[in-house]
XYZ file of N, CA, C and O in Angstrom:
440
model
N 0.854 -1.175 0.000
C 0.000 0.000 0.000
C 0.901 1.240 0.000
O 1.878 1.311 0.725
N 0.552 2.187 -0.807
C 1.359 3.402 -0.884
C 1.133 4.263 0.349
O 0.130 4.145 1.039
N 2.086 5.141 0.620
C 2.015 6.023 1.799
C 0.767 6.898 1.790
O 0.219 7.188 2.835
N 0.305 7.312 0.618
C -0.843 8.219 0.569
C -2.127 7.550 1.037
O -3.065 8.209 1.445
N -2.194 6.221 0.996
C -3.381 5.502 1.448
C -3.321 5.111 2.922
O -4.239 4.510 3.440
N -2.214 5.438 3.588
C -2.087 5.111 5.006
C -2.742 6.193 5.850
O -2.868 7.341 5.440
N -3.146 5.821 7.038
C -3.745 6.753 7.987
C -3.143 6.487 9.361
O -2.571 5.426 9.604
N -3.272 7.440 10.249
C -2.742 7.294 11.598
C -3.590 6.290 12.360
O -4.810 6.383 12.380
N -2.930 5.323 12.979
C -3.637 4.286 13.728
C -3.279 4.414 15.200
O -2.116 4.552 15.549
N -4.304 4.397 16.048
C -4.098 4.402 17.487
C -4.756 3.169 18.069
O -5.801 2.725 17.587
N -4.134 2.628 19.115
C -4.680 1.489 19.829
C -5.304 2.007 21.113
O -4.696 2.816 21.816
N -6.511 1.554 21.417
C -7.234 2.012 22.602
C -7.497 0.849 23.542
O -7.900 -0.226 23.107
N -7.254 1.092 24.811
C -7.598 0.144 25.862
C -8.866 0.673 26.514
O -8.936 1.852 26.863
N -9.858 -0.183 26.647
C -11.116 0.292 27.196
C -11.887 -0.767 27.945
O -11.594 -1.955 27.877
N -12.883 -0.281 28.654
C -13.783 -1.130 29.425
C -15.208 -0.909 28.939
O -15.644 0.245 28.834
N -15.949 -1.975 28.654
C -17.353 -1.813 28.271
C -18.145 -1.144 29.401
O -17.933 -1.442 30.578
N -19.025 -0.236 29.035
C -19.872 0.461 30.006
C -21.325 0.385 29.550
O -21.617 0.081 28.402
N -22.233 0.664 30.484
C -23.659 0.706 30.187
C -24.279 1.849 30.968
O -23.699 2.324 31.945
N -25.447 2.291 30.534
C -26.157 3.350 31.249
C -26.529 2.858 32.636
O -26.918 1.704 32.801
N -26.418 3.747 33.625
C -26.757 3.354 34.992
C -28.179 3.740 35.379
O -28.592 3.550 36.516
N -28.938 4.296 34.446
C -30.323 4.641 34.709
C -30.533 6.047 35.235
O -31.654 6.520 35.335
N -29.448 6.737 35.578
C -29.584 8.105 36.079
C -28.748 9.088 35.269
O -28.283 10.097 35.781
N -28.522 8.765 34.014
C -27.792 9.672 33.133
C -26.285 9.477 33.141
O -25.570 10.161 32.435
N -25.788 8.542 33.927
C -24.353 8.263 33.977
C -24.052 6.896 33.394
O -24.895 6.280 32.732
N -22.856 6.435 33.656
C -22.416 5.144 33.139
C -21.808 4.318 34.254
O -21.287 4.853 35.230
N -21.877 3.001 34.096
C -21.250 2.081 35.032
C -20.544 0.999 34.228
O -20.877 0.764 33.070
N -19.555 0.354 34.860
C -18.823 -0.703 34.176
C -19.733 -1.896 33.932
O -20.553 -2.250 34.775
N -19.575 -2.488 32.778
C -20.325 -3.693 32.431
C -19.431 -4.871 32.814
O -18.306 -4.973 32.334
N -19.923 -5.735 33.665
C -19.108 -6.851 34.141
C -19.503 -8.143 33.446
O -20.631 -8.296 32.978
N -18.574 -9.073 33.432
C -18.816 -10.375 32.824
C -19.530 -11.303 33.786
O -19.933 -10.912 34.894
N -19.652 -12.570 33.403
C -20.326 -13.569 34.227
C -19.607 -13.771 35.563
O -20.229 -14.134 36.554
N -18.302 -13.496 35.573
C -17.533 -13.657 36.809
C -17.587 -12.423 37.709
O -16.952 -12.379 38.759
N -18.322 -11.394 37.286
C -18.459 -10.188 38.096
C -17.315 -9.200 37.943
O -17.255 -8.203 38.656
N -16.404 -9.469 37.015
C -15.235 -8.617 36.814
C -15.347 -7.856 35.490
O -15.878 -8.376 34.516
N -14.815 -6.645 35.483
C -14.701 -5.862 34.250
C -13.338 -6.187 33.632
O -12.344 -6.272 34.350
N -13.314 -6.385 32.326
C -12.065 -6.748 31.657
C -11.689 -5.718 30.603
O -12.539 -5.225 29.870
N -10.404 -5.426 30.528
C -9.855 -4.517 29.518
C -9.855 -5.221 28.159
O -9.460 -6.379 28.050
N -10.297 -4.502 27.139
C -10.249 -4.985 25.764
C -9.562 -3.914 24.922
O -9.387 -2.773 25.369
N -9.188 -4.270 23.694
C -8.490 -3.311 22.830
C -9.235 -3.132 21.510
O -9.865 -4.060 21.005
N -9.123 -1.919 20.996
C -9.671 -1.558 19.685
C -8.668 -0.628 19.025
O -7.702 -0.193 19.639
N -8.911 -0.293 17.777
C -8.046 0.641 17.058
C -8.900 1.537 16.173
O -10.056 1.221 15.883
N -8.292 2.641 15.736
C -8.973 3.465 14.756
C -8.904 2.741 13.417
O -7.937 2.042 13.124
N -9.932 2.913 12.626
C -9.979 2.313 11.300
C -10.115 3.406 10.263
O -10.296 4.581 10.588
N -10.031 3.017 9.019
C -10.135 3.980 7.922
C -11.475 4.709 7.943
O -11.563 5.871 7.595
N -12.534 4.032 8.403
C -13.871 4.625 8.377
C -14.382 5.015 9.762
O -15.565 5.290 9.914
N -13.505 5.039 10.766
C -13.915 5.441 12.112
C -14.349 6.904 12.094
O -13.641 7.766 11.576
N -15.510 7.180 12.654
C -16.055 8.549 12.692
C -15.656 9.231 13.987
O -15.524 8.596 15.023
N -15.509 10.547 13.934
C -15.200 11.335 15.116
C -13.710 11.390 15.403
O -12.888 10.868 14.648
N -13.371 12.035 16.514
C -11.967 12.194 16.902
C -11.778 11.796 18.354
O -12.634 12.035 19.202
N -10.620 11.201 18.627
C -10.256 10.867 20.008
C -9.685 12.116 20.663
O -8.859 12.819 20.074
N -10.121 12.412 21.890
C -9.635 13.580 22.611
C -8.834 13.218 23.859
O -7.737 13.735 24.046
N -9.367 12.339 24.717
C -8.682 12.040 25.985
C -9.302 10.815 26.652
O -10.426 10.409 26.307
N -8.583 10.213 27.624
C -9.158 9.095 28.373
C -10.460 9.524 29.057
O -10.609 10.669 29.469
N -11.380 8.596 29.165
C -12.686 8.881 29.739
C -13.744 9.075 28.666
O -14.939 8.953 28.924
N -13.292 9.363 27.450
C -14.216 9.514 26.321
C -14.788 8.144 25.983
O -14.139 7.114 26.157
N -16.012 8.125 25.500
C -16.639 6.868 25.108
C -16.520 6.656 23.604
O -16.479 7.610 22.837
N -16.435 5.384 23.222
C -16.455 5.027 21.811
C -17.504 3.959 21.609
O -17.945 3.302 22.556
N -17.901 3.789 20.374
C -18.873 2.779 20.005
C -18.162 1.772 19.106
O -17.504 2.155 18.135
N -18.281 0.490 19.440
C -17.633 -0.538 18.628
C -18.511 -0.874 17.426
O -19.649 -0.424 17.331
N -17.992 -1.694 16.546
C -18.759 -2.109 15.376
C -19.966 -2.967 15.761
O -20.880 -3.142 14.988
N -19.962 -3.511 16.987
C -21.090 -4.301 17.491
C -21.997 -3.467 18.391
O -22.764 -4.012 19.182
N -21.866 -2.132 18.303
C -22.670 -1.180 19.072
C -22.516 -1.334 20.587
O -23.456 -1.131 21.345
N -21.333 -1.687 21.036
C -21.002 -1.758 22.449
C -20.359 -0.433 22.844
O -19.463 0.050 22.148
N -20.825 0.166 23.951
C -20.213 1.407 24.428
C -19.005 1.064 25.288
O -19.080 0.192 26.158
N -17.908 1.778 25.044
C -16.650 1.509 25.727
C -16.062 2.813 26.245
O -16.039 3.816 25.525
N -15.564 2.785 27.494
C -14.845 3.927 28.056
C -13.354 3.716 27.782
O -12.786 2.690 28.161
N -12.733 4.664 27.125
C -11.300 4.581 26.837
C -10.533 4.919 28.112
O -10.760 5.957 28.723
N -9.618 4.033 28.518
C -8.801 4.303 29.703
C -7.358 4.638 29.342
O -6.648 5.271 30.121
N -6.919 4.231 28.146
C -5.562 4.548 27.696
C -5.504 4.414 26.181
O -6.301 3.692 25.579
N -4.556 5.122 25.578
C -4.363 5.057 24.127
C -2.871 5.114 23.833
O -2.101 5.688 24.604
N -2.481 4.506 22.737
C -1.079 4.552 22.304
C -1.031 4.453 20.789
O -1.960 3.919 20.171
N 0.039 4.979 20.194
C 0.165 4.860 18.738
C 0.366 3.393 18.351
O 0.870 2.596 19.136
N -0.038 3.078 17.140
C 0.102 1.712 16.637
C 0.655 1.781 15.218
O 0.250 2.646 14.445
N 1.556 0.883 14.898
C 2.128 0.853 13.554
C 1.049 0.462 12.545
O 0.241 -0.426 12.802
N 1.031 1.138 11.416
C 0.037 0.881 10.382
C 0.049 -0.585 9.957
O -0.999 -1.204 9.785
N 1.227 -1.158 9.871
C 1.358 -2.543 9.407
C 0.798 -3.554 10.415
O 0.479 -4.676 10.062
N 0.643 -3.139 11.677
C 0.137 -4.036 12.724
C -1.366 -3.902 12.951
O -1.925 -4.539 13.838
N -2.041 -3.089 12.163
C -3.431 -2.734 12.435
C -4.394 -3.910 12.404
O -5.420 -3.887 13.056
N -4.089 -4.965 11.685
C -5.026 -6.081 11.571
C -5.049 -6.973 12.811
O -5.873 -7.875 12.903
N -4.188 -6.688 13.777
C -4.194 -7.480 15.006
C -5.279 -7.009 15.983
O -5.539 -7.671 16.974
N -5.909 -5.870 15.713
C -6.960 -5.328 16.583
C -8.223 -5.039 15.762
O -8.155 -4.790 14.566
N -9.351 -5.018 16.441
C -10.645 -4.741 15.815
C -10.844 -3.224 15.747
O -10.593 -2.523 16.728
N -11.298 -2.693 14.607
C -11.515 -1.243 14.526
C -12.780 -0.820 15.278
O -13.715 -1.605 15.433
N -12.760 0.424 15.760
C -13.963 0.963 16.401
C -14.795 1.690 15.349
O -14.284 2.099 14.311
N -16.084 1.845 15.631
C -16.996 2.464 14.675
C -16.953 3.983 14.764
O -16.833 4.661 13.759
N -17.073 4.513 16.000
C -17.090 5.977 16.148
C -16.730 6.382 17.561
O -16.925 5.636 18.508
N -16.199 7.595 17.673
C -15.949 8.208 18.977
C -17.180 9.031 19.330
O -17.724 9.728 18.479
N -17.612 8.937 20.566
C -18.762 9.697 21.019
C -18.297 10.975 21.702
O -17.161 11.065 22.167
N -19.161 11.950 21.793
C -18.790 13.223 22.423
C -19.042 13.210 23.926
O -18.748 14.182 24.602
N -19.571 12.118 24.455
C -19.837 12.020 25.889
C -18.649 11.397 26.616
O -17.815 10.728 26.008
N -18.603 11.648 27.919
C -17.507 11.152 28.747
C -18.061 10.442 29.969
O -19.166 10.725 30.416
N -17.256 9.560 30.511
C -17.589 8.918 31.776
C -17.190 9.869 32.905
O -16.401 10.796 32.714
N -17.711 9.622 34.095
C -17.366 10.461 35.246
C -15.899 10.258 35.617
O -15.286 9.242 35.286
N -15.346 11.226 36.334
C -13.948 11.144 36.763
C -13.728 9.939 37.678
O -12.685 9.276 37.598
N -14.697 9.638 38.532
C -14.576 8.483 39.429
C -14.526 7.177 38.644
O -13.737 6.285 38.954
N -15.387 7.051 37.634
C -15.406 5.837 36.820
C -14.104 5.699 36.036
O -13.557 4.598 35.925
N -13.577 6.810 35.541
C -12.301 6.781 34.823
C -11.178 6.335 35.749
O -10.348 5.508 35.379
N -11.147 6.849 36.966
C -10.122 6.456 37.936
C -10.190 4.958 38.209
O -9.172 4.265 38.216
N -11.399 4.441 38.413
C -11.590 3.007 38.632
C -11.104 2.221 37.420
O -10.404 1.216 37.552
N -11.457 2.683 36.219
C -11.036 2.018 34.987
C -9.526 2.004 34.813
O -8.944 1.009 34.396
N -8.868 3.104 35.162
C -7.414 3.167 35.031
C -6.726 2.260 36.050
O -5.668 1.703 35.774
N -7.333 2.071 37.221
C -6.782 1.131 38.196
C -6.892 -0.299 37.674
O -5.954 -1.088 37.806
N -8.026 -0.635 37.062
C -8.200 -1.961 36.465
C -7.187 -2.157 35.340
O -6.580 -3.219 35.202
N -6.970 -1.111 34.528
C -5.986 -1.167 33.443
C -4.592 -1.463 33.985
O -3.896 -2.335 33.470
N -4.205 -0.783 35.056
C -2.874 -1.024 35.655
C -2.740 -2.444 36.175
O -1.691 -3.065 36.027
N -3.805 -2.979 36.746
C -3.768 -4.349 37.267
C -3.697 -5.387 36.145
O -2.954 -6.347 36.244
N -4.470 -5.186 35.094
C -4.595 -6.224 34.060
C -3.553 -6.116 32.950
O -3.171 -7.132 32.383
N -3.124 -4.910 32.615
C -2.271 -4.751 31.443
C -0.812 -4.471 31.789
O 0.091 -5.049 31.202
N -0.586 -3.613 32.730
C 0.790 -3.200 32.994
C 1.512 -4.094 33.987
O 2.702 -3.924 34.217
N 0.819 -5.043 34.596
C 1.499 -5.914 35.562
C 2.001 -7.169 34.909
O 1.732 -7.519 33.827
């Protein structure tokens, strides 16, 4: 692929979230009661722009995810991650972001 067809790729670490019924968000837990970090990347057709951790994104399966960390990704490695559909303009609360970043440190950086 020529350089002109390449785009900037970022890898995002995030936690699935759901509405809490009062206008906020809460972590979506699995059958074991734990929230797990998953990864996504920007794709050629991803809508919107990434601004900062705590921002929500929508996956291609319409799952809402709170971004807890982001890092650059090599264009050639992009097929190892699933692309996200769009970045949303809403954010999770600061408390939820702090909790998410603690989970990220436990699961990914250790």
